[in-house]
PDB file of C-alpha atoms in Angstrom:
ATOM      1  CA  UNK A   9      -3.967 -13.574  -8.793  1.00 57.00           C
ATOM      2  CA  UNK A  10      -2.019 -12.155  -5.870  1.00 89.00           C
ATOM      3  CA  UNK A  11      -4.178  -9.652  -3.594  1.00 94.00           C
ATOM      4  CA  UNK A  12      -1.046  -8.242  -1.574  1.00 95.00           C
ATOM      5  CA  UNK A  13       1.472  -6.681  -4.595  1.00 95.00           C
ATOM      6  CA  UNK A  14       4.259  -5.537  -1.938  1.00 94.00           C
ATOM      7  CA  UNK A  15       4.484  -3.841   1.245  1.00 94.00           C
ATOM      8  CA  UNK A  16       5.133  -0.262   1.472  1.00 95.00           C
ATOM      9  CA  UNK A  17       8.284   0.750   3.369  1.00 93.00           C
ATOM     10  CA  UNK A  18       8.963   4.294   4.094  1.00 95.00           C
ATOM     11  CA  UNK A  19       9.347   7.118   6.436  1.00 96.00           C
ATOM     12  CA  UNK A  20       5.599   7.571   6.930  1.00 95.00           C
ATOM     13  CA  UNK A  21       4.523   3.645   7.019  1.00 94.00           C
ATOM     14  CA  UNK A  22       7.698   2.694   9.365  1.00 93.00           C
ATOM     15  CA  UNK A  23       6.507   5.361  11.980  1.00 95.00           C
ATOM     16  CA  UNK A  24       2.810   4.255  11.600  1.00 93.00           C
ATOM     17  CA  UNK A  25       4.153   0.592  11.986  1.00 92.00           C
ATOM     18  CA  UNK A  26       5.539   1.249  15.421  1.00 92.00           C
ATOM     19  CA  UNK A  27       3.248   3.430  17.351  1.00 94.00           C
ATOM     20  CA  UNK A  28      -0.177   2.744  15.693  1.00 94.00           C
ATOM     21  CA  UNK A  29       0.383  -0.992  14.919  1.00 94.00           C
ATOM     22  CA  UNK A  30      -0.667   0.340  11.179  1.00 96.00           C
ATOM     23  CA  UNK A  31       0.838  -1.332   8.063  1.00 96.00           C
ATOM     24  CA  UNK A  32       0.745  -0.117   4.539  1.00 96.00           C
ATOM     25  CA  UNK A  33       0.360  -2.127   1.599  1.00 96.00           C
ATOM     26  CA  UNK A  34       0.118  -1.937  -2.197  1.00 97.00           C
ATOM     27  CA  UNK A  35      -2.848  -3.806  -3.633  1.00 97.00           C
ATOM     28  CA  UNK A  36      -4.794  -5.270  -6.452  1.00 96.00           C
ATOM     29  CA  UNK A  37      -7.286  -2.088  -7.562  1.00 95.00           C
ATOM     30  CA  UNK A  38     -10.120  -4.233  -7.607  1.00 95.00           C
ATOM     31  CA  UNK A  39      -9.720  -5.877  -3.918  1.00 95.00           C
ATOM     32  CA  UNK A  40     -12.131  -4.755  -1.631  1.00 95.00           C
ATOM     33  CA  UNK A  41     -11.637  -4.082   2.338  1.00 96.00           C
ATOM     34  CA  UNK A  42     -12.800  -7.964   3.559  1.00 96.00           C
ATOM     35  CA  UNK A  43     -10.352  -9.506   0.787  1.00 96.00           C
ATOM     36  CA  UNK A  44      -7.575  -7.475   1.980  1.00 97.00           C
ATOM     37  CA  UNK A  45      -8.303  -8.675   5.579  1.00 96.00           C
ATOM     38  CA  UNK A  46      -8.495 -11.989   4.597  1.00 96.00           C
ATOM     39  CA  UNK A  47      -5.274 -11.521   2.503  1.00 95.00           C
ATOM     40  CA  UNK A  48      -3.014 -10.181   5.266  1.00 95.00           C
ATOM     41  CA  UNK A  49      -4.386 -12.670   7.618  1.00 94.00           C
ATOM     42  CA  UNK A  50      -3.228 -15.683   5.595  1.00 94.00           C
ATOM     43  CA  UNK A  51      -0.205 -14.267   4.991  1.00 92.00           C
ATOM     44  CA  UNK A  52       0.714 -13.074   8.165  1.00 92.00           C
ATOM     45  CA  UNK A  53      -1.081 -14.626  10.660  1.00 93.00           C
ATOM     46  CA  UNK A  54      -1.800 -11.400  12.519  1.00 94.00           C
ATOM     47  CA  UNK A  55      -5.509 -10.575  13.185  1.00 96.00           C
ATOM     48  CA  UNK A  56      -7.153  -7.533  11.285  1.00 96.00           C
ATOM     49  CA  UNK A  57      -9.303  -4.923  12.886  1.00 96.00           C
ATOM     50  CA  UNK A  58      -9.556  -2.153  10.520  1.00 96.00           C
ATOM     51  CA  UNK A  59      -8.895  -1.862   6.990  1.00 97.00           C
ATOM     52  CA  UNK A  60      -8.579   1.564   5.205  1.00 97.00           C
ATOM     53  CA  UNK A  61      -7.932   1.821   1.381  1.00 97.00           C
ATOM     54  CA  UNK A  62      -6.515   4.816  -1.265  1.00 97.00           C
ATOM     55  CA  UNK A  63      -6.738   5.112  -4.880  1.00 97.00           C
ATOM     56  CA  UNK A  64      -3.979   7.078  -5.766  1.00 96.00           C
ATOM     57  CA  UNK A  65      -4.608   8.893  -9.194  1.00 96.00           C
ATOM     58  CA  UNK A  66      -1.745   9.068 -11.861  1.00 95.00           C
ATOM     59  CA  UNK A  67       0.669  11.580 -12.235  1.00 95.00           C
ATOM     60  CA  UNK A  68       0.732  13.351 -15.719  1.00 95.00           C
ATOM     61  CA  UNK A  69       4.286  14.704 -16.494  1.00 94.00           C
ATOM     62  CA  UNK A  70       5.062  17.030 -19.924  1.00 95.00           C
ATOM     63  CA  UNK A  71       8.398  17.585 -20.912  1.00 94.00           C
ATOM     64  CA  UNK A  72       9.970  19.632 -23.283  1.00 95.00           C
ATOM     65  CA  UNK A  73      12.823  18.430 -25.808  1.00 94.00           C
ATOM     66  CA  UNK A  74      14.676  18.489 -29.009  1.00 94.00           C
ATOM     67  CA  UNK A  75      12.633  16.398 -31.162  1.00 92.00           C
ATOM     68  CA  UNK A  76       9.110  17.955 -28.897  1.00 94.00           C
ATOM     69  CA  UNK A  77       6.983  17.946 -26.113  1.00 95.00           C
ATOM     70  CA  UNK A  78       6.857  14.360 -24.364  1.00 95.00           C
ATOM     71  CA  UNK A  79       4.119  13.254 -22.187  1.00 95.00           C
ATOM     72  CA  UNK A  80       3.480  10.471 -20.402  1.00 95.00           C
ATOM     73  CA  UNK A  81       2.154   8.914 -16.903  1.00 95.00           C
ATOM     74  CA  UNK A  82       2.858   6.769 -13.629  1.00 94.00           C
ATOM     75  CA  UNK A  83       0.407   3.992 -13.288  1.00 94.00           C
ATOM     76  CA  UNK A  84      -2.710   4.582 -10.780  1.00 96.00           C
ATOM     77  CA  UNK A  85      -2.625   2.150  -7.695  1.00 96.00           C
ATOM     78  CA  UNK A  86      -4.874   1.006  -4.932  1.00 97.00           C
ATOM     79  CA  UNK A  87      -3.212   1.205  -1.147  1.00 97.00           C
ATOM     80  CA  UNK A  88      -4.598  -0.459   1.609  1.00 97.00           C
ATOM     81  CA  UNK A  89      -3.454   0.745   5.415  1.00 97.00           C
ATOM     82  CA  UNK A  90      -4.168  -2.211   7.837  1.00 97.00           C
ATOM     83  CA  UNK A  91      -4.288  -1.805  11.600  1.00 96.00           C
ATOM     84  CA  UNK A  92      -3.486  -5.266  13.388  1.00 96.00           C
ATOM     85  CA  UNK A  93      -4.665  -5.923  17.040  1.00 95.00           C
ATOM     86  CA  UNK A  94      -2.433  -5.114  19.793  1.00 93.00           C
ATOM     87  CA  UNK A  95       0.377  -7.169  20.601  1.00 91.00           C
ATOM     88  CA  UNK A  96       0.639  -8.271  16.982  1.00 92.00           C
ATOM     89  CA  UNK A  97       3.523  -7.619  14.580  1.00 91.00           C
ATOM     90  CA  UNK A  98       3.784  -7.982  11.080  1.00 91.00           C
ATOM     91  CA  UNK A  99       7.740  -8.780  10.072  1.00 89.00           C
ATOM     92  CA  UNK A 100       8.011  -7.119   6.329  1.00 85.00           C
ATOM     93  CA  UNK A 101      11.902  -7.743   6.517  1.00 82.00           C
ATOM     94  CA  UNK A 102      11.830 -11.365   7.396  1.00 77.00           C
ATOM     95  CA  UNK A 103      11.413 -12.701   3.589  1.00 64.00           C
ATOM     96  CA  UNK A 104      14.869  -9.979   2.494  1.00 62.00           C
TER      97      UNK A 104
END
């Protein structure tokens, strides 16, 4: 079982990335902070120095058609944002 799902690329995280040194990921919901570190250190080779992590609830959605009203979901996920020391840079685009 895979700690690290994928990386999380956006407006927000790519900013963070270059003037914090602050990298987002997506992760397993029942990784703590010193697996994640340990995670993104094997993978990366980078050292950690802080680890900050999100649950992020699911959305509930209704919709109304022909044959009814439809509900449904997105799936809940855990987010980890991981600061690296300075100097250090994690390449996300290097395995494209």
């Amino acid at each position: 079982m895979s700690i690290l799902i994928k990386p999380i690329i956006t407006e927000k995280a790519t900013a963070d990335s270059e003037m914090f040194n602050r990298y987002g990921f997506v992760v397993d919901k029942k990784a703590n902070k010193v697996e994640i570190k340990k995670a993104v250190e094997a993978a990366y080779g980078v050292s950690v120095t802080k680890v900050r992590t999100i649950n992020v609830r699911p959305d509930r959605k209704t919709r109304y058609t022909k044959t009814g009203m439809v509900t449904g979901k997105t799936s809940a996920v855990k987010k980890a944002i991981v600061q690296v020391a300075d100097g250090e840079v994690i390449d996300l685009y290097s395995n494209l």
